[in-house]
Tab-separated table of C-alpha atoms in Angstrom:
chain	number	residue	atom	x	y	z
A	293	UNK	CA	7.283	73.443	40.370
A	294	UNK	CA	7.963	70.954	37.811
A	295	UNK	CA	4.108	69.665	38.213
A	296	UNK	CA	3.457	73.664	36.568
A	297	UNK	CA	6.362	72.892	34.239
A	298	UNK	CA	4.768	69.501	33.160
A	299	UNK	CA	1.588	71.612	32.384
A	300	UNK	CA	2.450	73.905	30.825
A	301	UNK	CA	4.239	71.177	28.297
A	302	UNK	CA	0.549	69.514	27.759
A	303	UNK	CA	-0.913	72.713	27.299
A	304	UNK	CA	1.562	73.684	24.374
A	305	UNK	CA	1.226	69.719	22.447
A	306	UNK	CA	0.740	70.411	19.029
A	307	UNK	CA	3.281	73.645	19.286
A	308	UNK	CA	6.180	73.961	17.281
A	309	UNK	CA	9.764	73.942	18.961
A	310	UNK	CA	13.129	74.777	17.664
A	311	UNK	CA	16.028	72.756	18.640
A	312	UNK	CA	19.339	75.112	19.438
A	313	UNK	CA	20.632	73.688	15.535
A	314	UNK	CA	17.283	75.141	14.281
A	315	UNK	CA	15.559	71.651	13.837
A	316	UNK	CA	11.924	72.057	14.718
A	317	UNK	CA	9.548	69.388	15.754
A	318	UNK	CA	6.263	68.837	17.575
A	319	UNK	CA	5.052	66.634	20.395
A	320	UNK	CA	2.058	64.625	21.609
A	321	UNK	CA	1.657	64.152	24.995
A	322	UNK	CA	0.847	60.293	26.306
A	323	UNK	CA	0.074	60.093	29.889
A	324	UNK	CA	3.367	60.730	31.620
A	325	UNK	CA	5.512	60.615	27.902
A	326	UNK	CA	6.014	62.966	25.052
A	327	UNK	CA	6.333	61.573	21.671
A	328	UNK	CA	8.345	63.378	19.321
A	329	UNK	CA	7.621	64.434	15.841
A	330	UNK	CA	10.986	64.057	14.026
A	331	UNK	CA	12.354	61.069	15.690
A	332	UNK	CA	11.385	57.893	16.817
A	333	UNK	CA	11.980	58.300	20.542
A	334	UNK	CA	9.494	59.221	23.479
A	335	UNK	CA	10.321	61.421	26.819
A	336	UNK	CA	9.608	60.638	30.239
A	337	UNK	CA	7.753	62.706	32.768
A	338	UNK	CA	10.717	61.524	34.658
A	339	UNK	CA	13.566	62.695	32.351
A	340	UNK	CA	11.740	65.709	32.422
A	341	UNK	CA	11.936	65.970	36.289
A	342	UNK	CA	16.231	65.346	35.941
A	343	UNK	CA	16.638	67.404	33.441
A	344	UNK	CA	14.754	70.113	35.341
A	345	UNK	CA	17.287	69.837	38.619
A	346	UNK	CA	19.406	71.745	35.790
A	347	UNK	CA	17.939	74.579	34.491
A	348	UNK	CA	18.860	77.142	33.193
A	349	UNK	CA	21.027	75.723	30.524
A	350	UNK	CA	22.898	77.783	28.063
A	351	UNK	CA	23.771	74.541	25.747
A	352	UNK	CA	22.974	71.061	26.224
A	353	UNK	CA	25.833	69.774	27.666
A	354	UNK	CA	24.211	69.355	31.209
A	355	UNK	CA	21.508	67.129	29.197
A	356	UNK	CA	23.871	64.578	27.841
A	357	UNK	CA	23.808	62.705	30.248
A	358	UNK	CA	19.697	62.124	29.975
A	359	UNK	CA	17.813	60.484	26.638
A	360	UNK	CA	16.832	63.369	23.805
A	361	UNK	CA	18.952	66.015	25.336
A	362	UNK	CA	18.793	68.662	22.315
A	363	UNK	CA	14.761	68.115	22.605
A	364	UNK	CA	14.852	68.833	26.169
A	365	UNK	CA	16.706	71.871	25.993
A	366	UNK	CA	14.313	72.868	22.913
A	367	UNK	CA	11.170	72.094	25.230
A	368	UNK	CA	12.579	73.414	28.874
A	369	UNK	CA	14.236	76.817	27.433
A	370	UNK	CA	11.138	77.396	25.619
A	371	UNK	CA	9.495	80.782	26.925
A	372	UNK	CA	6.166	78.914	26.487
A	373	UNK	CA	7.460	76.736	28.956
A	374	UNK	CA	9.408	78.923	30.810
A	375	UNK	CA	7.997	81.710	31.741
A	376	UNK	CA	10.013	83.865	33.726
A	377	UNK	CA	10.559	81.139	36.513
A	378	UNK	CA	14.016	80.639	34.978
């Protein structure tokens, strides 16, 4: 599943997301990391695939634990990215 989830996340590059504070950003995708728009930090394919064991999240408390948590929650709870697998 998260090989569909890591598609769909290339397929929407460019999009706009909205952090849970409202912040939005965009993101390029680099081989197996995301670069973010508003901050100097990249994600990992591999971040992406721990953060996923979690999901649903209603906050991002599960995701403190893991680099660019309010990002990941922005990206992962996205219905773009979604769907309705979760």
């Amino acid at each position: 599943m998260i090989e569909i989830v890591w598609e769909r996340i290339i397929k929407n590059e460019g999009q706009t997301f909205k952090q849970i504070k409202g912040g939005e950003f965009t993101y390029v995708v680099k081989g197996n990391v995301i670069q973010l728009s508003r901050t100097n930090r990249s994600v990992s394919k591999s971040t992406f695939i721990e953060a996923f064991k979690c999901v649903p999240f209603s906050n991002t408390v599960p995701l403190q634990h893991l680099q660019a948590p309010s990002y990941l929650f922005a990206i992962l709870m996205d219905s773009r990215i979604r769907k309705n697998d979760w």
